[in-house]
Short mmCIF file of C-alpha atoms in Angstrom, two decimals:
data_model
loop_
_atom_site.label_atom_id
_atom_site.label_comp_id
_atom_site.label_asym_id
_atom_site.label_seq_id
_atom_site.Cartn_x
_atom_site.Cartn_y
_atom_site.Cartn_z
CA UNK G 283 0.23 -0.02 0.11
CA UNK G 284 1.22 3.42 -0.90
CA UNK G 285 1.03 6.09 1.99
CA UNK G 286 1.95 8.73 -0.32
CA UNK G 287 -1.37 8.52 -2.12
CA UNK G 288 -3.39 8.74 0.80
CA UNK G 289 -4.91 11.91 2.00
CA UNK G 290 -5.13 11.86 5.97
CA UNK G 291 -6.80 14.40 7.62
CA UNK G 292 -4.63 14.94 10.81
CA UNK G 293 -6.10 18.05 12.37
CA UNK G 294 -9.45 18.09 10.95
CA UNK G 295 -11.40 20.47 8.60
CA UNK G 296 -11.42 23.13 11.32
CA UNK G 297 -7.62 23.46 10.84
CA UNK G 298 -7.62 24.01 7.01
CA UNK G 299 -10.37 26.84 7.53
CA UNK G 300 -8.08 28.61 9.75
CA UNK G 301 -5.08 27.91 7.62
CA UNK G 302 -7.21 29.57 4.66
CA UNK G 303 -8.14 32.46 7.13
CA UNK G 304 -4.93 33.52 8.14
CA UNK G 305 -3.76 33.50 4.43
CA UNK G 306 -6.31 35.86 3.64
CA UNK G 307 -5.83 37.60 6.35
CA UNK G 308 -2.13 38.23 5.29
CA UNK G 309 -2.75 39.10 1.73
CA UNK G 310 -5.07 41.84 2.92
CA UNK G 311 -2.55 43.64 5.28
CA UNK G 312 -1.04 46.88 3.55
CA UNK G 313 2.51 47.39 3.26
CA UNK G 314 4.48 48.57 6.08
CA UNK G 315 7.79 48.33 7.14
CA UNK G 316 8.56 45.46 9.67
CA UNK G 317 9.80 46.52 13.28
CA UNK G 318 12.71 43.96 14.41
CA UNK G 319 11.68 44.65 17.79
CA UNK G 320 8.08 43.03 17.32
CA UNK G 321 8.44 38.84 17.42
CA UNK G 322 4.86 38.90 16.66
CA UNK G 323 5.07 40.76 13.21
CA UNK G 324 7.70 37.96 12.28
CA UNK G 325 5.99 35.02 13.32
CA UNK G 326 3.02 36.08 10.96
CA UNK G 327 4.99 36.80 7.97
CA UNK G 328 6.68 33.41 8.19
CA UNK G 329 3.43 31.58 8.76
CA UNK G 330 1.90 33.38 5.66
CA UNK G 331 4.65 32.66 3.23
CA UNK G 332 4.93 28.82 4.36
CA UNK G 333 1.00 28.53 3.99
CA UNK G 334 1.19 30.43 0.14
CA UNK G 335 3.81 27.86 -0.85
CA UNK G 336 1.91 24.94 0.82
CA UNK G 337 -1.44 25.82 -1.32
CA UNK G 338 0.79 26.18 -4.41
CA UNK G 339 1.84 23.01 -4.20
CA UNK G 340 -1.33 21.43 -3.40
CA UNK G 341 -4.21 23.48 -5.42
CA UNK G 342 -2.32 23.66 -8.78
CA UNK G 343 -2.73 26.55 -10.95
CA UNK G 344 -5.35 28.73 -9.14
CA UNK G 345 -3.66 28.65 -5.91
CA UNK G 346 -0.10 29.91 -8.00
CA UNK G 347 -2.17 32.28 -9.64
CA UNK G 348 -3.07 33.74 -5.90
CA UNK G 349 0.52 33.61 -5.01
CA UNK G 350 1.77 35.26 -7.91
CA UNK G 351 -0.93 38.23 -7.96
CA UNK G 352 0.15 38.42 -4.35
CA UNK G 353 3.83 38.73 -5.09
CA UNK G 354 3.03 41.04 -7.55
CA UNK G 355 0.99 43.17 -5.76
CA UNK G 356 3.13 43.31 -3.00
CA UNK G 357 7.01 42.49 -3.92
CA UNK G 358 8.17 45.06 -1.53
CA UNK G 359 6.43 43.77 1.16
CA UNK G 360 7.49 40.19 0.35
CA UNK G 361 10.95 41.14 0.63
CA UNK G 362 11.03 42.92 3.74
CA UNK G 363 9.00 40.19 5.22
CA UNK G 364 12.06 37.85 4.28
CA UNK G 365 14.41 40.41 5.83
CA UNK G 366 12.13 40.01 8.81
CA UNK G 367 12.10 36.62 9.00
CA UNK G 368 16.03 36.29 8.56
CA UNK G 369 16.40 38.76 11.39
CA UNK G 370 13.93 36.77 13.70
CA UNK G 371 15.60 33.60 12.90
CA UNK G 372 19.27 35.23 13.83
CA UNK G 373 17.79 36.77 16.90
CA UNK G 374 16.60 33.37 18.19
CA UNK G 375 19.85 31.78 17.20
CA UNK G 376 21.57 34.29 19.19
CA UNK G 377 19.12 33.88 21.97
CA UNK G 378 19.44 30.13 22.16
CA UNK G 379 23.05 30.02 21.99
CA UNK G 380 23.38 32.55 24.75
CA UNK G 381 25.03 31.08 28.09
CA UNK G 382 22.88 31.64 31.07
CA UNK G 383 25.87 30.98 33.37
CA UNK G 384 28.13 33.76 32.49
CA UNK G 385 32.16 33.83 32.22
CA UNK G 386 31.83 31.77 35.70
CA UNK G 387 30.44 28.66 34.09
CA UNK G 388 33.47 28.97 31.57
CA UNK G 389 35.67 28.66 34.40
CA UNK G 390 33.69 26.12 36.05
CA UNK G 391 33.72 23.76 33.18
CA UNK G 392 37.60 24.12 32.74
CA UNK G 393 38.14 22.90 36.47
CA UNK G 394 39.37 19.41 36.32
CA UNK G 395 38.13 16.46 38.23
CA UNK G 396 41.18 16.09 40.33
CA UNK G 397 42.33 18.82 42.36
CA UNK G 398 46.15 19.91 41.99
CA UNK G 399 46.41 20.89 45.93
CA UNK G 400 47.43 18.23 48.08
CA UNK G 401 45.05 16.55 50.93
CA UNK G 402 45.48 18.79 54.21
CA UNK G 403 46.93 16.60 57.13
CA UNK G 404 45.05 17.17 60.34
CA UNK G 405 47.35 17.26 63.83
CA UNK G 406 47.83 14.55 65.81
CA UNK G 407 45.65 14.66 69.19
CA UNK G 408 47.70 15.28 72.16
CA UNK G 409 46.11 13.36 75.08
CA UNK G 410 48.63 12.40 77.62
CA UNK G 411 45.54 10.62 79.64
CA UNK G 412 44.92 8.31 76.91
CA UNK G 413 48.15 6.68 75.27
CA UNK G 414 46.59 4.94 72.81
CA UNK G 415 45.33 8.01 70.63
CA UNK G 416 48.03 10.32 69.48
CA UNK G 417 51.01 7.94 70.69
CA UNK G 418 53.35 10.85 70.62
CA UNK G 419 56.01 9.03 73.01
CA UNK G 420 55.80 5.94 70.97
CA UNK G 421 56.81 7.48 67.85
CA UNK G 422 53.46 7.11 66.54
CA UNK G 423 51.21 9.90 65.11
CA UNK G 424 50.11 10.89 61.83
CA UNK G 425 51.15 13.28 59.15
CA UNK G 426 54.72 14.75 58.19
CA UNK G 427 55.88 12.86 62.08
CA UNK G 428 54.59 9.47 61.15
CA UNK G 429 57.84 7.35 60.81
CA UNK G 430 58.72 6.71 57.12
CA UNK G 431 56.62 9.63 55.87
CA UNK G 432 58.30 11.44 52.86
CA UNK G 433 59.22 14.95 54.17
CA UNK G 434 60.22 17.17 51.07
CA UNK G 435 60.93 20.11 53.10
CA UNK G 436 64.01 18.74 54.81
CA UNK G 437 64.70 18.85 58.69
CA UNK G 438 62.68 21.15 60.66
CA UNK G 439 64.08 24.01 62.64
CA UNK G 440 62.42 23.05 65.69
CA UNK G 441 62.36 19.93 67.52
CA UNK G 442 59.67 17.17 67.44
CA UNK G 443 56.34 18.48 69.09
CA UNK G 444 55.60 16.93 72.65
CA UNK G 445 54.78 15.62 75.07
CA UNK G 446 53.47 18.51 76.79
CA UNK G 447 53.22 18.72 80.58
CA UNK G 448 49.33 18.74 81.69
CA UNK G 449 47.84 22.43 82.74
CA UNK G 450 47.76 22.45 86.59
CA UNK G 451 44.09 23.24 87.91
CA UNK G 452 42.57 22.97 84.64
CA UNK G 453 38.97 20.70 84.25
CA UNK G 454 37.49 17.96 86.31
CA UNK G 455 36.89 14.66 86.24
CA UNK G 456 38.90 11.06 85.02
CA UNK G 457 41.41 13.53 82.77
CA UNK G 458 42.28 16.11 85.00
CA UNK G 459 44.94 15.24 87.38
CA UNK G 460 43.24 17.38 89.97
CA UNK G 461 42.16 14.81 92.45
CA UNK G 462 45.94 13.04 92.71
CA UNK G 463 45.44 13.60 96.32
CA UNK G 464 44.96 10.42 98.04
CA UNK G 465 42.73 11.97 100.82
CA UNK G 466 39.77 12.58 98.29
CA UNK G 467 36.49 11.01 99.18
CA UNK G 468 33.70 12.89 97.20
CA UNK G 469 32.72 16.19 95.98
CA UNK G 470 29.62 18.39 95.62
CA UNK G 471 29.76 20.51 92.58
CA UNK G 472 28.20 23.93 92.85
CA UNK G 473 26.15 23.63 89.49
CA UNK G 474 22.93 24.88 90.04
CA UNK G 475 21.52 28.12 89.53
CA UNK G 476 20.21 30.82 91.89
CA UNK G 477 16.74 30.04 89.73
CA UNK G 478 17.08 26.62 90.31
CA UNK G 479 17.82 26.81 93.93
CA UNK G 480 14.77 29.79 94.28
CA UNK G 481 12.19 27.39 93.43
CA UNK G 482 12.90 25.31 96.44
CA UNK G 483 11.23 26.00 99.86
CA UNK G 484 12.95 24.85 102.54
CA UNK G 485 11.64 24.96 106.26
CA UNK G 486 13.68 26.32 108.96
CA UNK G 487 12.29 25.85 112.55
CA UNK G 488 12.18 28.79 114.54
CA UNK G 489 15.79 28.37 117.07
CA UNK G 490 15.15 27.64 120.18
CA UNK G 491 17.82 28.06 123.53
CA UNK G 492 18.09 24.99 125.37
CA UNK G 493 21.39 25.90 127.31
CA UNK G 494 24.42 28.39 127.83
CA UNK G 495 27.57 29.02 129.17
CA UNK G 496 30.10 31.72 129.40
CA UNK G 497 33.58 32.49 129.45
CA UNK G 498 35.39 34.98 131.85
CA UNK G 499 38.65 36.67 132.22
CA UNK G 500 41.14 34.24 132.39
CA UNK G 501 39.49 31.58 130.26
CA UNK G 502 37.22 29.89 132.76
CA UNK G 503 34.37 28.46 131.98
CA UNK G 504 30.81 28.53 133.59
CA UNK G 505 27.49 27.08 132.63
CA UNK G 506 25.30 30.08 133.22
CA UNK G 507 24.77 33.74 132.07
CA UNK G 508 26.98 35.49 134.03
CA UNK G 509 28.78 37.23 130.76
CA UNK G 510 25.63 38.16 129.06
CA UNK G 511 25.75 42.01 128.63
CA UNK G 512 22.61 44.14 128.64
CA UNK G 513 21.72 46.44 125.29
CA UNK G 514 22.04 50.26 126.40
CA UNK G 515 19.16 51.94 124.06
CA UNK G 516 20.60 55.46 124.54
CA UNK G 517 23.53 54.41 122.41
CA UNK G 518 22.66 57.39 120.36
CA UNK G 519 24.22 59.42 123.08
CA UNK G 520 27.33 58.38 122.47
CA UNK G 521 27.70 59.56 118.36
CA UNK G 522 31.08 61.00 118.05
CA UNK G 523 32.96 58.79 120.49
CA UNK G 524 36.32 57.79 119.89
CA UNK G 525 36.48 54.16 119.05
CA UNK G 526 40.49 54.43 119.31
CA UNK G 527 40.15 54.63 123.35
CA UNK G 528 41.81 51.93 125.45
CA UNK G 529 43.67 50.33 122.61
CA UNK G 530 46.83 50.02 124.47
CA UNK G 531 45.02 47.85 127.24
CA UNK G 532 43.16 45.66 124.58
CA UNK G 533 43.45 41.92 125.15
CA UNK G 534 43.22 40.11 121.77
CA UNK G 535 41.37 36.92 121.35
CA UNK G 536 43.27 33.75 121.38
CA UNK G 537 42.57 30.93 119.12
CA UNK G 538 41.26 27.82 121.26
CA UNK G 539 41.09 25.26 118.06
CA UNK G 540 39.45 22.57 119.07
CA UNK G 541 39.20 23.31 122.65
CA UNK G 542 36.51 25.61 122.25
CA UNK G 543 34.36 23.14 120.58
CA UNK G 544 34.74 21.04 123.64
CA UNK G 545 33.25 23.72 125.96
CA UNK G 546 30.48 23.46 123.72
CA UNK G 547 30.07 19.51 124.49
CA UNK G 548 30.62 19.65 127.93
CA UNK G 549 27.73 22.39 128.28
CA UNK G 550 25.74 19.50 125.88
CA UNK G 551 26.54 17.11 128.48
CA UNK G 552 26.04 19.30 131.48
CA UNK G 553 22.55 20.03 130.46
CA UNK G 554 21.75 16.27 129.37
CA UNK G 555 20.48 17.59 126.04
CA UNK G 556 19.67 14.27 124.38
CA UNK G 557 21.44 13.62 120.91
CA UNK G 558 19.36 10.59 119.74
CA UNK G 559 17.40 12.60 117.18
CA UNK G 560 20.08 14.84 116.14
CA UNK G 561 21.97 15.04 113.01
CA UNK G 562 24.62 17.94 113.52
CA UNK G 563 26.31 19.41 116.34
CA UNK G 564 28.65 22.49 115.22
CA UNK G 565 29.25 26.16 116.00
CA UNK G 566 27.30 28.40 113.91
CA UNK G 567 30.06 29.72 112.48
CA UNK G 568 30.22 26.50 110.01
CA UNK G 569 26.89 26.94 109.15
CA UNK G 570 27.64 30.83 108.09
CA UNK G 571 30.29 29.32 105.74
CA UNK G 572 28.05 26.98 104.06
CA UNK G 573 25.28 29.68 103.56
CA UNK G 574 27.32 32.31 102.62
CA UNK G 575 28.97 30.06 99.51
CA UNK G 576 25.58 30.31 98.01
CA UNK G 577 26.63 33.61 96.66
CA UNK G 578 30.15 34.31 98.19
CA UNK G 579 32.57 32.33 96.12
CA UNK G 580 35.80 33.87 96.42
CA UNK G 581 36.84 32.94 99.89
CA UNK G 582 38.40 29.33 100.93
CA UNK G 583 37.54 27.84 104.20
CA UNK G 584 37.65 24.37 105.92
CA UNK G 585 36.12 22.11 108.85
CA UNK G 586 36.11 18.81 110.13
CA UNK G 587 33.85 16.37 109.88
CA UNK G 588 33.41 13.38 112.36
CA UNK G 589 30.39 11.27 112.64
CA UNK G 590 29.94 9.51 115.74
CA UNK G 591 26.85 7.40 116.75
CA UNK G 592 24.91 8.86 113.93
CA UNK G 593 25.59 12.45 114.71
CA UNK G 594 28.09 14.23 112.45
CA UNK G 595 30.39 17.02 114.55
CA UNK G 596 31.50 19.84 112.73
CA UNK G 597 34.68 21.37 114.24
CA UNK G 598 35.71 24.66 113.25
CA UNK G 599 39.33 24.78 111.18
CA UNK G 600 41.07 28.35 111.00
CA UNK G 601 42.88 28.63 107.97
CA UNK G 602 46.06 30.55 108.31
CA UNK G 603 45.89 34.25 107.61
CA UNK G 604 48.64 37.01 106.59
CA UNK G 605 49.72 38.60 109.33
CA UNK G 606 47.86 41.88 110.78
CA UNK G 607 49.36 45.09 110.81
CA UNK G 608 48.81 47.67 113.47
CA UNK G 609 45.92 48.98 111.47
CA UNK G 610 44.46 45.95 110.94
CA UNK G 611 44.26 45.06 114.93
CA UNK G 612 43.12 48.84 115.55
CA UNK G 613 40.01 48.30 113.07
CA UNK G 614 39.33 45.10 114.89
CA UNK G 615 39.29 46.57 118.27
CA UNK G 616 36.68 49.37 116.87
CA UNK G 617 34.34 46.44 116.87
CA UNK G 618 34.99 45.45 120.36
CA UNK G 619 35.05 49.01 121.65
CA UNK G 620 31.52 49.52 120.07
CA UNK G 621 30.37 46.64 121.60
CA UNK G 622 31.41 48.02 125.04
CA UNK G 623 29.89 51.51 124.27
CA UNK G 624 26.50 49.73 123.45
CA UNK G 625 26.36 47.75 126.59
CA UNK G 626 25.54 48.29 129.94
CA UNK G 627 28.77 47.75 132.08
CA UNK G 628 28.12 47.55 136.28
CA UNK G 629 31.64 47.81 136.63
CA UNK G 630 32.25 50.85 134.86
CA UNK G 631 31.34 54.37 136.86
CA UNK G 632 29.64 57.06 134.92
CA UNK G 633 32.13 58.96 133.06
CA UNK G 634 34.83 56.47 133.35
CA UNK G 635 36.48 56.08 129.94
CA UNK G 636 36.92 52.74 127.99
CA UNK G 637 39.64 50.27 128.93
CA UNK G 638 40.94 46.62 129.72
CA UNK G 639 38.62 45.17 127.06
CA UNK G 640 38.97 41.37 126.87
CA UNK G 641 37.96 39.74 123.45
CA UNK G 642 37.74 36.50 125.17
CA UNK G 643 34.84 37.31 127.67
CA UNK G 644 31.98 36.07 125.88
CA UNK G 645 28.66 34.43 126.31
CA UNK G 646 27.57 31.20 124.31
CA UNK G 647 23.57 30.06 123.43
CA UNK G 648 23.42 26.64 122.72
CA UNK G 649 20.52 26.19 120.14
CA UNK G 650 18.20 23.84 118.48
CA UNK G 651 16.88 24.13 115.27
CA UNK G 652 15.93 22.44 112.07
CA UNK G 653 17.38 23.16 108.59
CA UNK G 654 15.09 20.92 106.00
CA UNK G 655 15.00 17.56 107.27
CA UNK G 656 18.08 17.91 109.40
CA UNK G 657 18.26 18.47 113.28
CA UNK G 658 20.99 21.03 114.25
CA UNK G 659 22.26 21.55 117.69
CA UNK G 660 24.75 24.75 117.73
CA UNK G 661 26.33 27.12 119.98
CA UNK G 662 26.25 30.71 119.11
CA UNK G 663 28.02 33.53 120.68
CA UNK G 664 25.76 36.53 121.50
CA UNK G 665 26.78 40.07 122.01
CA UNK G 666 23.87 41.28 124.27
CA UNK G 667 20.05 41.20 124.94
CA UNK G 668 17.19 43.24 125.51
CA UNK G 669 13.96 42.71 126.77
CA UNK G 670 10.41 43.68 125.69
CA UNK G 671 7.82 45.40 128.02
CA UNK G 672 6.18 41.82 128.92
CA UNK G 673 9.95 40.67 130.20
CA UNK G 674 10.46 38.35 127.12
CA UNK G 675 13.77 38.50 126.16
CA UNK G 676 15.78 38.34 122.97
CA UNK G 677 19.22 39.24 121.62
CA UNK G 678 20.86 41.87 119.87
CA UNK G 679 23.79 41.81 117.22
CA UNK G 680 26.38 44.45 117.35
CA UNK G 681 28.30 45.31 114.29
CA UNK G 682 30.50 48.17 113.17
CA UNK G 683 31.04 49.30 109.52
CA UNK G 684 32.86 52.19 107.67
CA UNK G 685 30.37 55.17 106.97
CA UNK G 686 28.80 54.22 103.48
CA UNK G 687 29.29 56.38 100.17
CA UNK G 688 28.07 56.12 96.72
CA UNK G 689 30.95 53.52 95.70
CA UNK G 690 30.55 50.99 98.77
CA UNK G 691 26.89 50.94 99.19
CA UNK G 692 26.16 47.97 96.70
CA UNK G 693 29.01 45.86 97.97
CA UNK G 694 27.78 46.62 101.47
CA UNK G 695 24.68 45.72 100.68
CA UNK G 696 25.77 42.42 98.78
CA UNK G 697 28.21 40.93 100.95
CA UNK G 698 28.13 42.64 104.44
CA UNK G 699 24.12 42.27 105.14
CA UNK G 700 24.13 39.09 103.57
CA UNK G 701 26.80 37.90 106.20
CA UNK G 702 24.87 39.79 108.91
CA UNK G 703 21.85 38.45 107.88
CA UNK G 704 22.62 34.73 107.87
CA UNK G 705 24.45 35.17 111.42
CA UNK G 706 21.27 36.76 112.89
CA UNK G 707 18.80 34.32 111.21
CA UNK G 708 19.92 31.08 112.26
CA UNK G 709 20.17 32.23 115.84
CA UNK G 710 16.92 33.60 115.92
CA UNK G 711 18.32 37.13 116.75
CA UNK G 712 15.41 39.60 115.66
CA UNK G 713 17.41 43.06 115.51
CA UNK G 714 21.03 44.14 114.79
CA UNK G 715 22.52 47.63 115.42
CA UNK G 716 25.01 48.80 113.22
CA UNK G 717 27.70 51.45 114.45
CA UNK G 718 29.09 53.50 111.30
CA UNK G 719 32.36 55.10 111.88
CA UNK G 720 34.97 57.21 109.79
CA UNK G 721 38.21 56.25 108.74
CA UNK G 722 39.59 57.67 111.85
CA UNK G 723 37.75 55.53 114.18
CA UNK G 724 34.92 58.15 115.64
CA UNK G 725 31.44 56.84 115.42
CA UNK G 726 29.33 58.82 113.05
CA UNK G 727 26.06 57.48 113.62
CA UNK G 728 23.96 54.05 114.44
CA UNK G 729 21.22 52.01 112.77
CA UNK G 730 18.84 49.55 113.85
CA UNK G 731 17.64 46.83 111.50
CA UNK G 732 15.01 44.13 112.04
CA UNK G 733 16.62 41.03 110.41
CA UNK G 734 13.44 40.31 108.63
CA UNK G 735 13.60 43.60 106.78
CA UNK G 736 16.90 42.75 105.35
CA UNK G 737 15.66 40.44 103.09
CA UNK G 738 13.25 42.72 101.67
CA UNK G 739 15.95 45.68 101.09
CA UNK G 740 18.01 43.44 98.94
CA UNK G 741 15.15 41.72 97.36
CA UNK G 742 14.21 44.99 95.58
CA UNK G 743 17.46 45.27 94.18
CA UNK G 744 17.85 41.70 93.11
CA UNK G 745 21.54 41.20 95.29
CA UNK G 746 20.62 37.65 97.06
CA UNK G 747 17.75 35.81 98.19
CA UNK G 748 17.61 34.01 101.71
CA UNK G 749 15.66 31.22 100.42
CA UNK G 750 18.70 30.73 97.88
CA UNK G 751 21.02 30.18 101.21
CA UNK G 752 18.72 27.63 103.01
CA UNK G 753 18.35 25.50 99.78
CA UNK G 754 21.93 25.69 98.99
CA UNK G 755 22.81 24.78 102.88
CA UNK G 756 20.17 21.74 102.51
CA UNK G 757 21.70 20.39 99.54
CA UNK G 758 25.28 20.43 101.24
CA UNK G 759 23.73 18.77 104.39
CA UNK G 760 22.13 16.12 102.75
CA UNK G 761 25.01 15.28 100.41
CA UNK G 762 27.54 15.42 103.81
CA UNK G 763 25.12 13.34 106.35
CA UNK G 764 24.69 10.83 103.04
CA UNK G 765 28.69 10.55 102.41
CA UNK G 766 30.37 10.49 105.65
CA UNK G 767 30.71 7.07 107.10
CA UNK G 768 30.59 5.85 110.81
CA UNK G 769 33.51 6.19 113.10
CA UNK G 770 35.40 8.06 110.07
CA UNK G 771 36.89 11.66 109.96
CA UNK G 772 37.17 13.84 107.35
CA UNK G 773 37.75 17.43 106.10
CA UNK G 774 35.16 19.55 104.36
CA UNK G 775 36.99 22.40 102.08
CA UNK G 776 36.12 25.09 99.63
CA UNK G 777 39.36 25.99 97.96
CA UNK G 778 40.28 27.60 94.64
CA UNK G 779 38.78 27.03 91.96
CA UNK G 780 35.94 27.48 93.96
CA UNK G 781 33.49 25.20 92.11
CA UNK G 782 32.94 22.60 94.15
CA UNK G 783 33.20 21.46 97.50
CA UNK G 784 35.51 18.57 98.35
CA UNK G 785 35.65 15.94 101.11
CA UNK G 786 38.96 14.45 102.45
CA UNK G 787 39.81 11.89 104.60
CA UNK G 788 41.30 13.06 108.02
CA UNK G 789 43.95 10.67 110.04
CA UNK G 790 42.55 11.73 113.16
CA UNK G 791 39.66 12.98 115.35
CA UNK G 792 40.08 15.75 117.98
CA UNK G 793 40.34 14.31 121.86
CA UNK G 794 37.59 16.60 122.70
CA UNK G 795 34.92 14.62 120.54
CA UNK G 796 36.48 11.43 121.62
CA UNK G 797 36.19 12.34 125.16
CA UNK G 798 32.55 13.37 124.55
CA UNK G 799 31.57 10.38 122.97
CA UNK G 800 33.12 8.34 125.61
CA UNK G 801 31.08 9.99 128.27
CA UNK G 802 27.53 10.00 126.76
#
């Protein structure tokens, strides 16, 4: 079968009608110069020429006549249409051959598949704690220092690197070398934020005085309150007094060491205070250190920890201090002198000056309280007392401080008031009287504070929170009581870099604690 003789209507009759209509429309258009910028005119001219040639081949003489008349009637237009078609084709060819990526694409196409640059070699891992990695000492390693590695640069100017000594006091954990001390037992990381601790609500039981004892001149101890002084309410009359008076006759406080803790234990036995339900026996000074560490992280301290019969005894340890200058001793005396001014002294006559102050004379109260789940029995030195109109006695804390100015007020409220609040709150002291002095030691003014108002004063400035101190102390006591073992001795210390509490094994127990346990 001859497929060339078949007349197949591929597009249908409608398509032929459209083609004839387009041809007639093109023949009827007036002659006009084509615009090279109009792609629509170019396309229509091309379609008209193709349709006329197609009709002449298919329809015979009549079609050729029509096309001839069309060419004779508009020869100039046909030439212009021909130029327009050639221009349009040339423009389209240029558009199709244009590189969309520009010159960057040409550079990219010229890039070889293999880079001419050498592969970089990573430095060897230097880790002295894991000999299997890096292996500088065993001749291993990678890169230019590997055995048999070809080095085109010749011998180096510097010797082969490593091994390097470990940096001291850097990091903690398995790989630091911090805990090479054989005494190390455990540690408590100070990682919890103030916001986390502030969410905890730690109960604190109101302190209750169970017993007391007095130390008089000469160091003798009596289990009574003979050394307790009465607060002088007219202290404002002494404003302008010279706190240097009597400095030449001043007797400084002696460091009794564990002997002072033995006096507290003797008082407990003398008053038959039961210890079956007590978790900690300590001086208030040790608790002051723990609570203050919640915010003050730059002062080292330590204390002895000894567990006997389920009771943890915290002994006071005094760290070595730099020698005091004469001015340091004088400033210390100003505090004792103000305490003498602010209290009634029956042995001092009216108008008599201050002299022969003995810092070893003290009154100590034995107080029972509860912080969180732990019952605490502590000894706390009291400065003086006062009484209400109905005869109820309460204690008053006496402090001295340099007169405040714009530069010192913030530090005073951040640190000094924090210490004052902790000391007074733990012992249940409701009032504090502060004597402000100048640099020459002259009393400038006095201020009376209520302990419960201090936290409100600093809360508005967001300096510190008392609840955070209690929550921090509760965590320390829980960790400490759960870590120490029966009949073993430890040292709890807070030292540089001040980010954890460390518990170390101690070699012995003070004889005062041993004698106390034997006499129970």
